[in-house]
XYZ file of C-alpha atoms in Angstrom:
441
model
C 1.915 -2.839 -25.585
C 1.005 -1.836 -22.036
C 3.256 -4.413 -20.363
C 6.098 -3.560 -22.732
C 5.706 0.171 -22.005
C 5.957 -0.503 -18.271
C 9.180 -2.477 -18.649
C 10.753 -0.563 -21.533
C 9.798 3.024 -20.661
C 9.179 2.851 -16.875
C 5.564 3.767 -17.683
C 2.670 3.354 -15.270
C 0.015 0.849 -16.290
C -2.867 2.963 -15.001
C -1.732 5.787 -17.306
C -0.758 3.947 -20.494
C -3.452 1.256 -20.618
C -6.529 3.550 -20.870
C -4.914 5.400 -23.781
C -4.120 2.127 -25.578
C -7.678 0.872 -25.048
C -9.045 4.078 -26.586
C -6.631 3.924 -29.537
C -7.509 0.304 -30.291
C -11.237 0.801 -29.769
C -11.611 -1.873 -27.097
C -14.648 -1.592 -24.838
C -16.732 -3.747 -22.527
C -15.589 -7.324 -22.049
C -12.594 -6.930 -24.382
C -11.323 -3.935 -22.411
C -11.930 -5.762 -19.130
C -9.972 -8.783 -20.361
C -7.072 -6.638 -21.590
C -7.033 -4.874 -18.205
C -7.035 -8.186 -16.334
C -4.136 -9.506 -18.436
C -2.096 -6.322 -18.005
C -2.575 -5.827 -14.275
C -2.479 -9.536 -13.444
C 0.765 -10.086 -15.350
C 2.408 -7.109 -13.648
C 1.239 -8.139 -10.159
C 2.406 -11.728 -10.529
C 5.645 -10.886 -12.340
C 8.018 -12.377 -9.766
C 6.314 -15.765 -9.696
C 5.757 -15.820 -13.461
C 9.462 -15.150 -14.052
C 10.434 -17.972 -11.685
C 8.113 -20.348 -13.559
C 9.373 -19.236 -16.973
C 12.998 -19.572 -15.849
C 12.303 -23.177 -14.828
C 10.270 -23.945 -17.958
C 12.820 -22.395 -20.321
C 15.910 -23.773 -18.623
C 17.432 -20.303 -18.720
C 17.034 -17.099 -16.718
C 14.282 -14.846 -18.078
C 16.838 -12.017 -18.155
C 18.450 -13.826 -21.118
C 15.204 -13.855 -23.149
C 14.638 -11.056 -25.658
C 12.425 -8.463 -23.876
C 9.460 -8.465 -26.348
C 9.376 -12.268 -26.307
C 9.774 -12.284 -22.529
C 6.746 -10.013 -22.071
C 4.677 -12.170 -24.427
C 5.631 -15.287 -22.450
C 4.666 -13.552 -19.206
C 1.222 -12.804 -20.611
C 0.861 -16.391 -21.770
C 1.989 -17.851 -18.445
C -0.422 -15.582 -16.582
C -3.309 -16.852 -18.719
C -2.291 -20.452 -18.158
C -1.864 -20.173 -14.388
C -4.408 -17.550 -13.329
C -7.313 -17.391 -15.794
C -9.954 -19.685 -17.260
C -8.587 -19.267 -20.787
C -8.271 -22.782 -22.259
C -4.603 -23.829 -22.366
C -4.576 -24.425 -26.119
C -5.966 -20.933 -26.732
C -3.468 -19.274 -24.368
C -0.544 -21.098 -25.999
C -1.749 -20.450 -29.549
C -2.440 -16.722 -29.030
C 0.889 -16.209 -27.265
C 2.839 -17.970 -30.028
C 1.017 -15.784 -32.558
C 2.100 -12.731 -30.545
C 5.710 -13.949 -30.439
C 5.565 -14.342 -34.225
C 4.860 -10.592 -34.404
C 7.538 -9.426 -31.958
C 10.279 -12.046 -32.364
C 9.602 -14.305 -35.324
C 12.574 -16.588 -34.767
C 11.410 -17.528 -31.267
C 8.043 -19.171 -31.993
C 9.301 -22.719 -31.496
C 11.017 -21.733 -28.265
C 7.867 -19.979 -27.021
C 5.679 -22.953 -27.861
C 7.989 -25.336 -25.974
C 8.232 -23.075 -22.908
C 4.474 -22.571 -22.649
C 3.742 -26.275 -23.076
C 6.117 -26.904 -20.186
C 4.230 -24.294 -18.136
C 1.008 -26.266 -18.739
C 2.445 -29.345 -16.991
C 1.578 -27.887 -13.570
C -0.999 -25.498 -12.185
C -0.029 -22.431 -10.155
C 0.036 -24.336 -6.858
C 2.138 -27.085 -8.411
C 4.749 -24.607 -9.609
C 4.863 -22.926 -6.201
C 5.317 -26.307 -4.545
C 8.272 -27.035 -6.836
C 9.959 -23.627 -6.833
C 9.269 -21.893 -3.525
C 11.596 -22.272 -0.540
C 10.313 -24.311 2.382
C 7.635 -22.549 4.425
C 9.218 -24.038 7.571
C 12.827 -23.019 7.021
C 12.331 -19.837 4.932
C 8.786 -18.538 5.495
C 9.494 -15.089 4.034
C 11.043 -16.559 0.886
C 8.129 -18.962 0.547
C 5.514 -16.222 0.826
C 7.458 -13.979 -1.579
C 7.383 -16.544 -4.375
C 3.921 -17.931 -3.584
C 2.287 -14.475 -3.598
C 4.644 -12.609 -5.945
C 6.114 -9.862 -3.754
C 9.814 -9.019 -3.295
C 11.190 -10.581 -0.127
C 12.084 -7.242 1.459
C 8.474 -6.075 1.142
C 7.116 -9.313 2.622
C 9.549 -8.888 5.526
C 8.447 -5.256 6.047
C 4.775 -6.261 6.046
C 5.442 -9.079 8.494
C 7.302 -6.766 10.877
C 4.519 -4.175 10.724
C 2.010 -6.940 11.539
C 3.998 -8.087 14.567
C 5.443 -11.145 12.835
C 2.033 -12.743 12.257
C 2.665 -14.797 9.104
C -0.993 -15.796 8.791
C -2.085 -12.198 8.664
C 0.823 -11.338 6.379
C -0.446 -14.011 3.993
C -3.937 -12.503 4.031
C -2.438 -9.098 3.219
C -0.410 -10.497 0.299
C -3.507 -12.220 -1.091
C -5.459 -8.965 -0.862
C -2.616 -7.090 -2.590
C -3.077 -9.374 -5.598
C -6.829 -8.767 -5.877
C -8.337 -6.178 -8.196
C -9.407 -3.330 -5.888
C -12.735 -1.540 -6.300
C -12.779 2.091 -7.353
C -13.446 4.414 -4.412
C -15.098 7.786 -4.969
C -15.155 10.662 -2.493
C -18.443 12.581 -2.380
C -17.390 16.145 -1.642
C -19.218 17.380 1.439
C -21.533 20.276 0.735
C -21.718 19.329 -2.950
C -23.162 15.817 -2.926
C -24.141 13.253 -0.300
C -22.541 9.780 -0.448
C -25.934 8.027 -0.618
C -27.070 10.333 -3.408
C -23.816 9.786 -5.267
C -24.085 6.009 -4.891
C -27.582 6.096 -6.398
C -26.401 8.357 -9.212
C -23.411 6.209 -10.244
C -24.783 2.759 -9.451
C -22.353 2.216 -6.585
C -22.624 1.529 -2.862
C -21.865 3.778 0.129
C -18.518 3.012 1.769
C -18.113 0.985 4.929
C -16.342 3.619 7.031
C -15.809 7.040 5.457
C -18.993 9.156 5.379
C -17.907 10.370 1.934
C -16.949 7.046 0.317
C -18.745 5.336 -2.558
C -17.593 1.992 -3.978
C -17.723 1.263 -7.712
C -17.221 -2.212 -9.133
C -15.427 -0.888 -12.206
C -15.827 1.311 -15.244
C -14.167 4.615 -16.100
C -14.827 6.945 -13.155
C -13.433 9.950 -15.025
C -16.438 9.740 -17.362
C -18.955 10.182 -14.531
C -20.735 13.569 -14.527
C -20.217 13.922 -10.746
C -16.441 13.636 -11.218
C -16.360 15.868 -14.300
C -18.376 18.513 -12.447
C -16.154 18.446 -9.337
C -18.847 17.092 -7.007
C -16.782 13.958 -6.428
C -13.293 12.656 -7.083
C -11.522 9.307 -7.159
C -9.860 8.651 -3.789
C -9.166 5.563 -1.728
C -11.328 5.379 1.375
C -8.237 5.261 3.586
C -7.083 8.619 2.241
C -10.514 10.047 3.007
C -10.387 8.722 6.560
C -6.995 10.195 7.448
C -7.900 13.616 6.019
C -11.206 13.594 7.896
C -9.384 12.585 11.093
C -7.365 15.809 10.977
C -10.602 17.825 10.849
C -12.190 15.718 13.609
C -9.396 16.441 16.113
C -10.476 18.727 18.963
C -9.114 22.255 18.899
C -9.199 25.180 21.316
C -9.197 28.676 19.854
C -9.290 29.728 16.184
C -9.869 27.163 13.448
C -9.719 29.044 10.170
C -6.195 28.434 8.822
C -5.467 24.967 7.469
C -2.351 23.720 5.674
C -1.735 20.758 3.352
C 2.058 20.674 3.174
C 2.472 17.958 0.486
C -0.657 18.490 -1.574
C -0.065 16.918 -5.010
C -1.966 15.624 -6.886
C -4.810 17.113 -4.844
C -7.164 14.406 -3.604
C -6.829 15.207 0.082
C -6.781 18.956 -0.677
C -10.085 18.525 -2.505
C -11.695 16.892 0.517
C -10.120 19.304 3.011
C -11.109 22.270 0.851
C -14.741 21.111 0.776
C -14.721 20.644 4.553
C -13.058 24.036 5.007
C -15.827 25.672 2.960
C -18.414 24.246 5.353
C -16.543 25.489 8.406
C -15.513 28.951 7.292
C -11.848 27.970 7.048
C -9.267 28.404 4.289
C -6.722 25.831 3.137
C -3.199 26.575 1.930
C -2.049 23.722 -0.324
C 1.706 23.408 -0.909
C 3.220 21.367 -3.736
C 6.856 21.610 -4.819
C 6.431 20.309 -8.388
C 4.873 22.849 -10.770
C 2.879 20.309 -12.792
C 1.490 18.709 -9.634
C 0.656 22.149 -8.229
C -1.448 22.724 -11.348
C -3.249 19.431 -10.652
C -3.971 20.630 -7.104
C -5.358 23.899 -8.446
C -7.573 21.951 -10.848
C -8.742 19.585 -8.082
C -9.667 22.448 -5.748
C -11.261 24.894 -8.200
C -14.158 26.722 -6.577
C -13.050 25.832 -3.039
C -11.402 28.121 -0.446
C -7.925 26.874 -1.305
C -4.715 28.797 -2.062
C -2.109 26.743 -3.944
C 1.600 27.501 -3.440
C 4.177 25.930 -5.774
C 7.014 25.756 -3.282
C 8.919 23.367 -1.023
C 7.051 22.633 2.200
C 10.335 22.622 4.093
C 10.580 26.413 3.664
C 8.259 27.003 6.641
C 9.647 30.001 8.534
C 11.750 31.315 5.650
C 8.857 31.747 3.180
C 6.610 34.660 4.249
C 3.595 32.732 2.927
C 4.453 29.829 5.285
C 5.076 31.458 8.670
C 5.887 29.438 11.759
C 3.228 29.052 14.440
C 0.463 30.188 12.103
C -1.802 27.270 11.126
C -4.555 25.615 13.165
C -4.567 22.288 11.324
C -1.710 20.837 9.258
C -1.657 17.743 7.046
C 1.743 16.226 6.188
C 0.974 13.527 3.626
C 4.627 12.738 3.078
C 6.202 11.202 -0.041
C 6.864 7.510 0.663
C 7.548 4.143 -0.945
C 3.825 3.652 -1.617
C 3.934 0.082 -0.282
C 0.414 0.620 1.033
C -1.108 0.902 -2.449
C 0.537 -1.987 -4.288
C -2.849 -3.420 -5.262
C -3.586 -0.215 -7.215
C -0.105 0.187 -8.741
C 0.888 -3.274 -9.927
C 4.353 -2.384 -11.227
C 5.523 -0.465 -8.163
C 6.355 -3.525 -6.045
C 9.086 -4.396 -8.545
C 10.434 -0.847 -8.896
C 10.883 0.081 -5.257
C 14.125 -0.948 -3.566
C 15.231 -0.903 0.097
C 17.794 1.712 -0.936
C 14.896 4.134 -1.603
C 14.172 4.358 2.115
C 17.122 6.493 3.177
C 16.305 9.561 1.056
C 12.563 9.190 1.584
C 12.718 8.935 5.360
C 15.032 11.958 5.547
C 12.504 13.934 3.476
C 9.587 12.662 5.592
C 11.217 13.813 8.820
C 12.136 17.205 7.393
C 8.599 17.777 6.120
C 6.975 16.673 9.368
C 9.331 18.898 11.378
C 8.322 21.802 9.101
C 4.656 20.948 9.588
C 5.054 20.929 13.356
C 6.758 24.321 13.228
C 3.975 25.658 10.998
C 1.290 24.725 13.548
C 0.346 27.268 16.174
C 0.597 26.284 19.855
C -2.427 24.076 20.433
C -2.687 23.317 16.710
C -2.981 19.780 15.345
C -0.738 18.032 12.805
C -1.612 14.788 11.005
C 1.334 12.800 9.627
C 0.240 10.372 6.911
C 2.052 7.876 4.712
C 0.691 5.325 2.251
C 3.145 2.758 3.591
C 3.147 0.422 6.582
C 6.962 0.151 6.653
C 7.908 0.885 10.277
C 10.861 3.047 9.220
C 8.470 5.337 7.315
C 5.835 5.292 10.050
C 6.804 4.993 13.703
C 10.508 5.746 13.265
C 9.979 8.802 11.033
C 7.291 10.360 13.225
C 9.207 9.745 16.451
C 12.447 11.176 15.070
C 10.744 14.242 13.596
C 8.890 14.980 16.835
C 12.153 14.683 18.769
C 14.152 16.945 16.461
C 11.645 19.587 15.329
C 12.573 22.130 18.012
C 9.035 22.703 19.326
C 7.022 20.935 22.023
C 4.843 18.094 20.721
C 2.354 15.657 22.252
C 0.860 12.631 20.518
C -2.940 12.610 20.224
C -4.678 9.217 20.125
C -5.816 8.904 16.497
C -8.265 6.045 17.081
C -11.207 8.174 18.320
C -10.784 10.393 15.256
C -11.862 7.532 12.981
C -15.447 6.258 12.663
C -16.801 4.368 15.663
C -16.724 0.619 15.286
C -13.742 0.381 12.932
C -11.991 -2.923 13.731
C -8.299 -3.625 14.049
C -7.027 -0.147 14.949
C -4.441 -1.443 17.427
C -3.305 0.024 20.729
C -2.779 3.640 19.599
C -1.864 6.418 19.662
C -1.117 5.915 15.940
C -3.287 3.976 13.500
C -2.357 1.653 10.654
C -5.074 0.835 8.136
C -4.817 -2.344 6.023
C -6.330 -3.687 2.781
C -7.174 -7.054 4.378
C -8.649 -5.532 7.553
C -10.374 -2.412 6.299
C -10.559 -2.657 2.502
C -8.433 0.493 2.217
C -4.884 1.186 1.160
C -2.408 0.652 4.010
C -2.480 4.239 5.283
C -0.610 5.208 8.458
C -1.851 8.074 10.636
C -0.204 9.838 13.551
C -1.793 12.957 15.066
C 0.271 15.389 17.108
C -0.483 18.598 18.969
C 2.008 21.418 19.257
C 2.334 22.443 22.895
């Protein structure tokens, strides 16, 4: 049901699966197994479809969608789990009998063909040569679209070995990261309370191995929230940047759904500052208001690009500005298994235009001497270096880059040559967050 909802309704697995688990009364090991099958099948979709096309002797696009999704689940079990082959085949054929009764013989034959090779054997047969087409080989071997593999490789300087490590990490189940809200709970205390471990880098991070974090009292009470450690680090970097003069007016220009606003609001409370959180979508603005309840945060449901024309967003007014711009989300593919197949290169044009307009607005909103952090959850160079350079050039105010590396915890490896920073799942255990810090002159 979860896999079908993703493909039929453009649903998000992390939203539909918990509801289905509750409705069906699955808990513990059963829920964990259903989650593994759902997320694993969606992550490995490209490779599974190539295998099923070969095993069926026809393109998967020509297979009835309910049967196709059942076969994907079966192939995932056969190639990526310890489920005995006879059990995977039998349970999948039983499922096909429910969703497409006339296709049981076909399904049985296809799955038995899948069992003739293991995952490596199928890759060896189907993938392009690693020597003549390394991007195509990696795309099929590690189940990412070729354009994303190429973007990752370019962002990593063409290092195919490191690109491979990133792709492998993208296919792993990521731990849940909590953010202990400063002033409300300490990370060590929170880790003891929830049975987790303090994070490696962020002073607010706690790692959980699994479970339902929304059920934790600390989250329900607003003392903590779910947030990738990379997101915590880039928000904290904005606050760590040196500043001359007043430091009481902060701005989060793209605030939904409110994770970074929650952390910034807690930090603002400690420092006598106030945060203005801007979110254009009404429903997401309500989420921001919920996430920041009790904190010195004002939520505006408006377009961040209205800086200068909206009296509540005057130019040259704010001391610290966060521009966490909408992006392709290529940096969080391990957490959103279906998104690698939904995003297209054609998405970049509209997104990068929006990113540059928002960053230009953020730079105008900062006072002279104020600091702006530009953040994207994508390592694509067009969304990172190109967007920030173009926006700084066109914004109409003087801007200097500030080296972001000293704004992150001492001892963090692999931060590059500066002045910008790119975090990586395989280097830092975070989403692939990009950070550029700029000062208005």
